[in-house]
Coordinates of C-alpha atoms in Angstrom, one line a residue:
Chain A
M24 CA 10.9 -6.2 -9.1
K25 CA 7.8 -6.4 -7.1
F26 CA 7.3 -2.7 -6.8
K27 CA 7.6 -0.7 -10.1
S28 CA 6.1 2.7 -9.2
V29 CA 7.1 5.3 -6.7
F30 CA 3.4 5.6 -6.0
D31 CA 3.4 2.1 -4.6
I32 CA 5.6 3.6 -1.9
I33 CA 4.2 7.2 -1.6
G34 CA 0.5 6.1 -1.9
P35 CA -2.1 5.1 -2.2
V36 CA -4.3 7.9 -1.0
M37 CA -6.7 6.1 1.2
I38 CA -9.2 6.0 4.0
G39 CA -7.4 4.7 7.2
P40 CA -6.5 2.9 9.2
S41 CA -4.5 0.1 7.4
S42 CA -3.1 -0.2 3.9
S43 CA -3.2 -4.0 4.1
H44 CA -6.5 -4.4 6.0
T45 CA -8.4 -1.4 4.6
A46 CA -7.0 -0.2 1.3
G47 CA -6.0 -3.6 0.1
A48 CA -9.4 -5.0 1.2
A49 CA -11.3 -2.3 -0.8
R50 CA -9.2 -3.2 -3.8
I51 CA -9.9 -6.9 -3.5
G52 CA -13.7 -6.1 -3.3
R53 CA -13.4 -3.8 -6.3
V54 CA -11.6 -6.4 -8.5
A55 CA -14.3 -8.9 -7.6
R56 CA -16.9 -6.5 -8.8
D57 CA -15.0 -5.8 -12.0
L58 CA -14.7 -9.6 -12.6
F59 CA -18.4 -10.1 -12.0
G60 CA -19.0 -7.2 -14.4
R61 CA -21.8 -5.6 -12.3
Q62 CA -22.9 -5.0 -8.8
P63 CA -23.9 -8.3 -7.1
D64 CA -27.2 -8.7 -5.3
W65 CA -25.5 -10.6 -2.5
A66 CA -22.0 -11.3 -1.1
K67 CA -20.6 -13.9 1.3
V68 CA -17.1 -12.9 2.4
H69 CA -14.8 -15.5 4.1
L70 CA -12.0 -13.9 6.0
Y71 CA -8.7 -15.7 6.9
G72 CA -5.7 -15.1 9.1
S73 CA -5.2 -11.6 10.3
F74 CA -8.2 -10.5 8.2
A75 CA -10.4 -12.8 10.3
E76 CA -9.0 -11.7 13.6
T77 CA -8.9 -7.9 13.2
Y78 CA -11.4 -7.1 10.5
K79 CA -13.8 -5.2 12.7
G80 CA -11.1 -2.9 14.1
H81 CA -9.6 -2.2 10.7
S82 CA -12.9 -1.8 9.0
T83 CA -11.8 -4.6 6.5
D84 CA -15.5 -5.6 6.2
V85 CA -16.6 -2.0 5.5
A86 CA -13.8 -1.6 2.9
I87 CA -14.6 -4.9 1.1
I88 CA -18.3 -3.8 0.7
G89 CA -17.1 -0.4 -0.4
G90 CA -15.0 -2.1 -3.1
L91 CA -18.0 -4.2 -4.2
L92 CA -19.8 -0.9 -4.6
D93 CA -17.0 0.2 -6.9
Y94 CA -15.4 2.7 -4.4
D95 CA -11.7 3.5 -4.7
T96 CA -9.4 3.3 -1.7
F97 CA -9.8 7.1 -1.0
D98 CA -13.6 7.2 -1.4
E99 CA -15.1 8.8 1.7
R100 CA -18.2 6.7 1.2
I101 CA -16.2 3.6 2.3
K102 CA -17.1 4.7 5.9
T103 CA -20.8 4.3 5.3
S104 CA -20.6 1.5 2.8
F105 CA -22.8 -0.8 4.8
E106 CA -25.7 1.6 4.6
E107 CA -25.0 2.4 1.0
A108 CA -25.1 -1.4 0.2
K109 CA -28.4 -1.8 2.0
N110 CA -29.8 1.2 0.1
A111 CA -28.6 -0.4 -3.1
G112 CA -30.3 -3.7 -2.2
M113 CA -27.2 -5.7 -1.7
T114 CA -27.1 -8.2 1.2
F115 CA -23.9 -9.4 2.7
E116 CA -22.4 -11.7 5.3
F117 CA -18.9 -12.0 6.8
I118 CA -17.6 -15.4 7.9
P119 CA -14.3 -15.4 9.9
E120 CA -12.5 -18.7 9.1
T121 CA -10.0 -20.5 11.2
G122 CA -8.5 -22.7 8.4
H123 CA -4.9 -22.2 7.3
V124 CA -4.1 -20.2 4.2
D125 CA -0.8 -19.3 2.7
H126 CA -1.1 -15.6 3.2
P127 CA -2.1 -13.9 6.5
N128 CA -4.4 -11.4 4.8
T129 CA -6.7 -13.5 2.7
A130 CA -10.4 -13.0 1.7
R131 CA -12.6 -15.3 -0.4
I132 CA -15.5 -13.4 -1.9
V133 CA -18.5 -15.2 -3.2
I134 CA -20.9 -13.0 -5.0
G135 CA -23.9 -13.4 -7.2
D136 CA -27.3 -12.4 -8.5
K137 CA -30.2 -14.2 -10.2
D138 CA -28.1 -14.8 -13.3
S139 CA -24.8 -16.1 -12.0
E140 CA -22.4 -16.7 -9.1
M141 CA -18.6 -16.1 -8.8
S142 CA -16.0 -17.0 -6.3
M143 CA -12.7 -15.2 -6.0
M144 CA -9.8 -15.4 -3.6
G145 CA -7.6 -12.3 -3.0
I146 CA -4.6 -11.5 -0.8
S147 CA -3.4 -8.2 0.5
I148 CA 0.4 -8.2 0.3
G149 CA 1.2 -4.9 2.0
G150 CA 1.1 -1.1 1.2
G151 CA -2.3 -1.5 -0.4
K152 CA -1.1 -3.9 -3.1
I153 CA -3.1 -7.0 -3.7
E154 CA -3.1 -10.2 -5.7
I155 CA -5.9 -12.3 -6.9
T156 CA -5.0 -15.9 -6.3
E157 CA -8.1 -17.9 -7.4
L158 CA -11.1 -17.4 -9.6
N159 CA -13.9 -20.0 -9.6
G160 CA -11.5 -22.7 -8.5
F161 CA -8.8 -21.7 -11.0
P162 CA -5.5 -20.8 -9.3
L163 CA -4.1 -17.6 -10.8
R164 CA -1.9 -14.6 -10.1
L165 CA -3.2 -11.2 -10.8
S166 CA -1.8 -8.0 -9.3
G167 CA -4.7 -5.7 -10.0
N168 CA -2.2 -3.0 -10.8
H169 CA -2.4 -3.2 -14.5
P170 CA -5.2 -3.5 -16.9
A171 CA -6.0 -7.2 -17.5
I172 CA -8.2 -9.4 -19.6
L173 CA -9.5 -12.7 -18.4
V174 CA -10.6 -15.2 -21.1
V175 CA -12.5 -18.3 -20.2
H176 CA -12.2 -20.8 -23.0
E177 CA -12.4 -24.4 -24.1
D178 CA -9.0 -26.1 -23.8
R179 CA -8.2 -26.4 -27.5
S180 CA -5.1 -25.9 -29.5
G181 CA -4.8 -22.5 -31.2
C182 CA -6.9 -20.6 -28.6
I183 CA -4.0 -18.9 -27.0
A184 CA -2.4 -18.0 -30.4
N185 CA -5.7 -16.6 -31.6
V186 CA -6.0 -14.3 -28.5
A187 CA -2.4 -13.2 -28.7
N188 CA -2.8 -12.5 -32.4
C189 CA -5.9 -10.4 -31.8
L190 CA -4.1 -8.3 -29.2
Y191 CA -1.1 -8.0 -31.6
K192 CA -3.5 -6.6 -34.3
Y193 CA -4.4 -3.8 -31.9
D194 CA -0.8 -3.2 -30.9
I195 CA -1.5 -4.2 -27.3
N196 CA 1.6 -5.4 -25.4
I197 CA 1.3 -8.3 -23.0
G198 CA 3.1 -7.7 -19.7
H199 CA 2.3 -11.0 -18.0
M200 CA 0.2 -14.0 -19.0
E201 CA -0.9 -17.2 -17.2
V202 CA -2.8 -20.1 -18.6
S203 CA -4.5 -22.7 -16.5
R204 CA -7.1 -25.4 -16.9
K205 CA -9.1 -27.7 -14.7
E206 CA -8.8 -30.8 -16.8
R207 CA -7.4 -31.5 -20.3
G208 CA -9.9 -30.6 -23.1
H209 CA -12.3 -28.9 -20.7
M210 CA -12.6 -25.4 -19.4
A211 CA -9.5 -23.2 -19.3
L212 CA -8.6 -19.7 -18.3
M213 CA -6.1 -17.1 -19.7
V214 CA -5.1 -14.2 -17.5
I215 CA -3.4 -11.5 -19.5
E216 CA -1.9 -8.4 -18.0
V217 CA -1.5 -5.7 -20.6
D218 CA 0.2 -2.3 -20.7
Q219 CA -2.8 -0.2 -21.7
N220 CA -6.5 -0.3 -21.3
V221 CA -8.4 -2.5 -23.7
D222 CA -11.3 -0.9 -25.5
K223 CA -14.7 -2.4 -26.4
E224 CA -13.8 -3.1 -30.0
V225 CA -10.9 -5.4 -29.0
M226 CA -13.2 -7.1 -26.4
E227 CA -15.8 -7.8 -29.2
D228 CA -13.1 -9.2 -31.5
L229 CA -11.9 -11.5 -28.7
R230 CA -15.4 -12.8 -28.0
K231 CA -15.8 -13.7 -31.7
L232 CA -12.8 -16.1 -31.6
P233 CA -13.6 -19.8 -31.7
N234 CA -13.9 -21.7 -28.4
I235 CA -14.0 -18.6 -26.3
T236 CA -16.7 -18.7 -23.6
Q237 CA -16.3 -15.4 -21.7
V238 CA -14.1 -12.3 -21.9
T239 CA -13.8 -10.0 -18.9
R240 CA -11.7 -6.8 -18.6
I241 CA -10.2 -5.2 -15.6
A242 CA -9.4 -1.6 -16.0
D243 CA -6.4 -0.1 -14.3
Chain B
M27 CA 12.2 -2.8 -18.4
E28 CA 15.6 -2.3 -16.9
A29 CA 15.5 0.0 -13.8
L30 CA 17.9 2.9 -13.5
F31 CA 18.7 1.8 -9.9
R32 CA 18.1 -1.4 -7.9
N33 CA 19.8 -0.4 -4.7
V34 CA 21.1 2.6 -2.9
R35 CA 24.6 2.3 -4.2
E36 CA 23.4 2.5 -7.8
L37 CA 21.0 5.3 -6.9
V38 CA 23.8 7.4 -5.4
E39 CA 26.3 6.6 -8.1
R40 CA 23.9 7.6 -10.8
A41 CA 23.0 10.9 -9.0
E42 CA 26.7 11.7 -8.5
K43 CA 27.7 10.8 -12.1
E44 CA 24.9 12.8 -13.7
E45 CA 25.1 15.5 -11.1
K46 CA 21.4 15.2 -10.4
L47 CA 19.3 15.1 -7.2
I48 CA 18.1 11.8 -5.9
S49 CA 14.5 13.0 -6.5
E50 CA 15.4 13.6 -10.2
I51 CA 16.6 10.0 -10.6
M52 CA 13.4 8.8 -9.0
I53 CA 11.2 10.9 -11.4
E54 CA 13.2 9.7 -14.4
Q55 CA 12.8 6.1 -13.3
E56 CA 9.1 6.5 -12.8
M57 CA 8.8 7.9 -16.3
L58 CA 10.8 5.0 -17.7
M59 CA 9.0 2.2 -15.7
T60 CA 5.4 3.5 -16.1
D61 CA 5.6 5.2 -19.5
R62 CA 4.0 8.4 -18.1
S63 CA 4.9 12.0 -18.7
R64 CA 6.8 14.1 -16.1
E65 CA 3.9 16.4 -15.8
D66 CA 1.5 13.5 -15.0
I67 CA 3.9 12.2 -12.3
M68 CA 4.4 15.6 -10.7
I69 CA 0.7 16.3 -10.6
Q70 CA 0.0 13.0 -8.9
M71 CA 2.7 13.6 -6.3
D72 CA 1.4 17.1 -5.8
R73 CA -2.0 15.6 -5.0
N74 CA -0.4 13.2 -2.5
L75 CA 1.3 16.2 -0.8
T76 CA -2.1 18.0 -0.5
V77 CA -3.6 14.9 1.1
M78 CA -0.7 14.9 3.6
E79 CA -1.2 18.6 4.4
E80 CA -4.9 18.2 5.0
A81 CA -4.4 15.2 7.2
V82 CA -1.9 17.1 9.4
E83 CA -4.3 20.1 9.6
K84 CA -7.2 17.8 10.6
G85 CA -5.1 15.9 13.2
L86 CA -3.9 19.1 14.8
K87 CA -7.5 20.1 15.4
G88 CA -8.1 16.8 17.3
V89 CA -9.5 13.5 16.1
H90 CA -10.4 10.2 17.9
S91 CA -10.5 6.7 16.7
V92 CA -13.6 4.5 16.8
S93 CA -11.9 2.1 19.3
G94 CA -11.0 5.0 21.6
L95 CA -7.4 3.8 21.8
T96 CA -5.9 6.9 20.1
G97 CA -6.5 10.5 19.4
G98 CA -5.9 14.0 20.9
D99 CA -2.2 13.6 21.5
A100 CA -1.2 15.8 18.5
V101 CA -3.2 18.6 20.1
L102 CA -1.5 18.1 23.5
L103 CA 1.9 18.2 21.8
Q104 CA 1.2 21.4 19.9
K105 CA -0.1 23.1 23.1
Y106 CA 3.0 22.0 24.9
R107 CA 5.2 23.2 22.1
D108 CA 3.5 26.6 22.2
T109 CA 4.7 27.1 25.8
G110 CA 8.2 27.4 24.5
N111 CA 9.5 25.1 27.2
A112 CA 10.0 22.0 25.2
L113 CA 13.2 20.2 26.0
S114 CA 13.8 18.5 22.7
G115 CA 13.6 21.7 20.6
D116 CA 11.0 23.3 18.5
L117 CA 11.5 21.7 15.1
L118 CA 11.8 18.2 16.6
L119 CA 8.6 18.5 18.6
D120 CA 6.8 20.0 15.6
A121 CA 7.8 17.0 13.5
V122 CA 6.7 14.6 16.3
S123 CA 3.3 16.3 16.7
K124 CA 2.6 16.4 13.0
A125 CA 3.6 12.7 12.6
V126 CA 1.2 11.9 15.5
A127 CA -1.5 14.1 13.9
T128 CA -1.3 12.2 10.6
N129 CA -1.5 8.8 12.3
E130 CA -4.3 9.8 14.5
V131 CA -6.3 10.8 11.4
N132 CA -5.4 7.4 9.9
A133 CA -6.6 5.5 13.0
A134 CA -9.9 7.6 12.9
M135 CA -10.6 6.4 9.3
G136 CA -9.6 9.8 7.8
T137 CA -8.0 10.2 4.4
I138 CA -4.2 9.8 4.4
C139 CA -1.5 8.9 1.9
A140 CA 0.2 5.6 2.8
T141 CA 4.0 6.4 3.1
P142 CA 5.1 3.7 2.7
T143 CA 2.1 2.1 4.5
A144 CA -0.9 3.6 6.4
G145 CA 0.5 2.5 9.8
S146 CA 3.7 4.4 9.1
A147 CA 2.1 7.3 7.2
G148 CA 3.0 10.0 9.8
V149 CA 6.8 10.1 9.6
V150 CA 7.5 11.5 6.2
P151 CA 4.8 14.3 6.3
G152 CA 5.6 15.0 10.0
T153 CA 9.2 15.8 9.2
L154 CA 8.4 17.5 5.9
F155 CA 6.0 20.1 7.4
A156 CA 8.4 20.7 10.4
V157 CA 11.5 21.3 8.3
Q158 CA 9.4 23.4 5.9
N159 CA 9.3 26.2 8.6
K160 CA 13.0 26.1 8.8
L161 CA 14.1 25.7 5.2
N162 CA 11.2 27.5 3.4
P163 CA 11.2 25.2 0.4
T164 CA 9.3 25.9 -2.8
R165 CA 6.2 23.7 -3.6
E166 CA 8.4 21.8 -6.1
Q167 CA 11.0 21.1 -3.5
M168 CA 8.3 19.8 -1.2
I169 CA 7.1 17.4 -4.0
R170 CA 10.8 16.4 -4.5
Y171 CA 11.0 15.6 -0.8
L172 CA 8.4 12.9 -1.5
F173 CA 10.3 11.5 -4.5
T174 CA 13.5 11.3 -2.6
A175 CA 11.7 9.5 0.2
G176 CA 10.1 7.3 -2.4
A177 CA 13.4 6.4 -4.0
F178 CA 14.7 4.9 -0.8
G179 CA 11.4 3.2 0.0
F180 CA 11.5 1.8 -3.5
V181 CA 14.8 0.1 -2.7
V182 CA 13.6 -1.3 0.6
A183 CA 10.4 -2.6 -0.9
N184 CA 12.2 -4.4 -3.7
N185 CA 15.1 -5.7 -1.7
A186 CA 13.7 -6.2 1.7
S187 CA 10.1 -5.4 2.9
I188 CA 7.9 -2.5 3.9
S189 CA 5.3 -4.7 5.5
G190 CA 5.0 -5.2 9.3
A191 CA 3.6 -8.7 8.8
A192 CA 6.7 -9.7 6.9
G193 CA 9.4 -7.7 8.6
G194 CA 8.1 -6.2 11.8
C195 CA 7.8 -2.5 12.6
Q196 CA 11.4 -1.9 11.5
A197 CA 10.1 -2.5 8.0
E198 CA 7.3 0.0 8.3
V199 CA 8.2 2.9 10.6
G200 CA 11.9 2.0 10.3
S201 CA 11.7 2.4 6.5
A202 CA 9.5 5.5 6.8
A203 CA 12.0 7.1 9.2
G204 CA 15.0 6.3 6.9
M205 CA 13.1 7.7 3.9
A206 CA 12.3 10.9 5.8
S207 CA 15.9 11.3 6.9
A208 CA 17.2 11.0 3.3
A209 CA 14.6 13.5 2.1
I210 CA 15.5 16.0 4.7
I211 CA 19.2 15.9 3.5
E212 CA 18.2 16.7 0.0
M213 CA 16.0 19.6 1.0
A214 CA 18.7 20.9 3.3
G215 CA 21.2 20.9 0.4
G216 CA 23.2 17.8 1.4
T217 CA 24.7 15.4 -1.1
P218 CA 23.2 12.1 -2.5
Q219 CA 25.9 10.3 -0.4
Q220 CA 24.7 12.1 2.7
C221 CA 21.1 11.0 1.9
S222 CA 22.4 7.4 2.0
E223 CA 24.3 8.0 5.2
A224 CA 21.2 9.5 6.9
F225 CA 19.1 6.6 5.8
A226 CA 21.6 4.1 7.0
I227 CA 22.0 5.8 10.4
T228 CA 18.2 6.0 10.9
M229 CA 17.5 2.4 9.8
K230 CA 20.3 1.1 12.1
N231 CA 18.6 2.6 15.0
M232 CA 15.2 1.1 14.1
L233 CA 16.5 -2.4 13.6
G234 CA 14.7 -5.1 15.5
L235 CA 11.6 -3.1 16.0
V236 CA 8.8 -5.5 16.5
C237 CA 5.2 -5.2 15.2
D238 CA 3.0 -5.8 18.2
P239 CA -0.3 -3.9 17.7
V240 CA -2.6 -4.0 20.6
A241 CA -5.9 -5.8 19.6
G242 CA -4.2 -6.1 16.2
L243 CA -5.1 -2.5 15.4
V244 CA -2.9 0.1 13.8
E245 CA -3.1 2.4 16.8
V246 CA -1.1 1.3 19.9
P247 CA 1.9 1.5 19.7
C248 CA 1.9 2.6 16.1
V249 CA 1.1 6.3 16.6
K250 CA 3.9 6.8 19.1
R251 CA 6.3 4.8 17.0
N252 CA 5.6 7.3 14.2
A253 CA 6.5 10.1 16.6
M254 CA 9.8 8.4 17.4
G255 CA 10.5 7.6 13.8
A256 CA 10.1 11.3 12.9
A257 CA 12.5 12.2 15.8
N258 CA 15.0 9.6 14.7
A259 CA 14.9 10.9 11.1
V260 CA 15.6 14.5 12.1
V261 CA 18.5 13.6 14.4
A262 CA 20.1 11.2 11.9
A263 CA 19.8 13.9 9.2
D264 CA 21.6 16.3 11.4
M265 CA 24.3 13.7 12.1
A266 CA 24.8 13.1 8.4
L267 CA 24.9 16.8 7.6
A268 CA 27.5 17.2 10.3
G269 CA 29.6 14.7 8.4
V270 CA 29.0 11.6 10.4
T271 CA 28.9 8.4 8.2
S272 CA 27.6 4.9 8.7
R273 CA 30.3 2.3 9.0
I274 CA 28.0 -0.2 7.5
P275 CA 26.9 0.7 4.0
C276 CA 23.2 1.6 3.4
D277 CA 22.4 -1.4 1.3
E278 CA 23.9 -3.8 3.9
V279 CA 21.8 -2.1 6.6
I280 CA 18.7 -2.8 4.5
G281 CA 19.9 -6.4 4.0
A282 CA 20.3 -6.7 7.8
M283 CA 16.8 -5.4 8.4
F284 CA 15.5 -8.0 6.0
E285 CA 17.4 -10.8 7.7
I286 CA 16.2 -9.7 11.1
G287 CA 12.6 -9.6 9.8
Q288 CA 12.9 -13.1 8.5
S289 CA 14.2 -14.5 11.8
M290 CA 11.6 -12.6 13.9
P291 CA 9.0 -14.9 15.5
S292 CA 5.6 -14.6 14.0
A293 CA 4.2 -13.5 17.4
L294 CA 6.1 -10.2 16.8
R295 CA 5.0 -9.7 13.2
E296 CA 1.6 -8.0 13.3
T297 CA -0.2 -11.1 14.7
A298 CA -1.0 -9.3 18.0
K299 CA 0.2 -12.5 19.8
G300 CA 3.4 -11.0 21.4
G301 CA 5.0 -7.9 22.7
L302 CA 2.7 -5.1 23.9
A303 CA -0.3 -6.8 22.5
A304 CA 0.3 -9.8 24.8
T305 CA 0.7 -7.6 28.0
P306 CA -2.2 -7.9 30.6
T307 CA -3.4 -4.4 29.6
G308 CA -3.0 -5.2 25.9
K309 CA -5.2 -8.2 26.3
W310 CA -7.7 -6.3 28.4
L311 CA -8.0 -3.6 25.8
E312 CA -8.5 -6.2 23.1
S313 CA -11.4 -7.8 25.0
K314 CA -12.9 -4.4 25.7
I315 CA -12.8 -3.5 22.0
F316 CA -13.8 -6.8 20.5
G317 CA -15.8 -8.4 23.4
G318 CA -15.2 -11.9 24.5
A319 CA -13.6 -13.3 27.6
V320 CA -11.4 -11.0 29.5
V321 CA -7.9 -12.4 29.5
G322 CA -5.3 -10.8 31.7
S323 CA -6.0 -8.4 34.5
G324 CA -5.8 -4.9 33.0
Q325 CA -7.2 -1.9 34.9

């Protein structure tokens, strides 16, 4: 079932006007910030499909910047997020694209600071629900509705078992998991949706495992 | 996790067999699927109800959207209702004005609760706060109204669609109206089966509704469609309470809605390329709001 909670139907509480174009957009921005791990210094946001055509009227742009500032869908500050971003020293740019994408409400968010850069593609699938479909060139499927861990690792045997064992040790149940790699033996990515939030201790243990490059957590 | 119900038939059967309200089955399913306590779930829905109350209150004072396309109609409707000369009856007009109030707040970037989406957020609260005056429900019954509505929306979302881009406006305002109608039945003391009949009757009358937002914005015709969704819900609820049934079972009506959505051309599914959005005035409004070349004559 795509929808598991009644609050996907009666909710979210949000700033109008559109659950797909505003609330979904804010969530896409916020997940990007979560994945980046901090507030970026700059953002380049590519908008596709209906996002590209109606983003000004639906305040999709304002909502995405709000998300990058860590605002939830109901945060009143979404309305003034452009000013808040400027005050926080974050520069941003919106680029409406004409290219074809699979989903009508798609955004590619490229963010960065002096230390690193990140690119993420998100789609708004209706009613404020979103999916993350690509991270730094890796295709993936992440709903953003459950706590999740992203593990960047070297493509070696045993990596996945080690991570699963570590989660088992802390009694953390895996709800959904995807593994992808760019090329055999090189960089790979695990996307693990779990049932409860993962605390720091678990994150530290995961980082200590062999061949693990980076571990990021997305809280619910 | 195995759900308690996957369609309306299972939902109604379960409620009848266990002699429970539809809202109770939804609460139990939420506890099962999300592993949260009843108290937690009730508190969250109470908060959603408060958001709805505040939005209606704000809308009835008068709001206007940034584009200027919508706003102020809820005030007009309430003033007209106060004259006592309304043709369609006091409760119906109250529901309509409160649905409009909510959607005007939504268009003006106010805080609302998506029910099931932001563009269709007016119907369920609009009807709820109108029947409230008639039925004098407790706070818990008002919260239960939202769970009953949610139970039906849950079935539509999982078996068809609640998105205008996927299924047209029948999937958004159509679903919202059906949800509201079923919730009215429970609050009015009707049976779970009557909830199902009311949903089916409402949805049948929203079938084929296209999503053709002018300038692509959730304003025109969305606000007025919420008004009509609310009216449809109230009338269908009365029909079901009178004992009228739907000849086509509820789940099959939902299936038909999905089929219609699938066969609808993309111009009529939120792309603003057809219907009212493509009228001369629709195009003119679009160019006025977003700039660019004026296509179509307009005013």
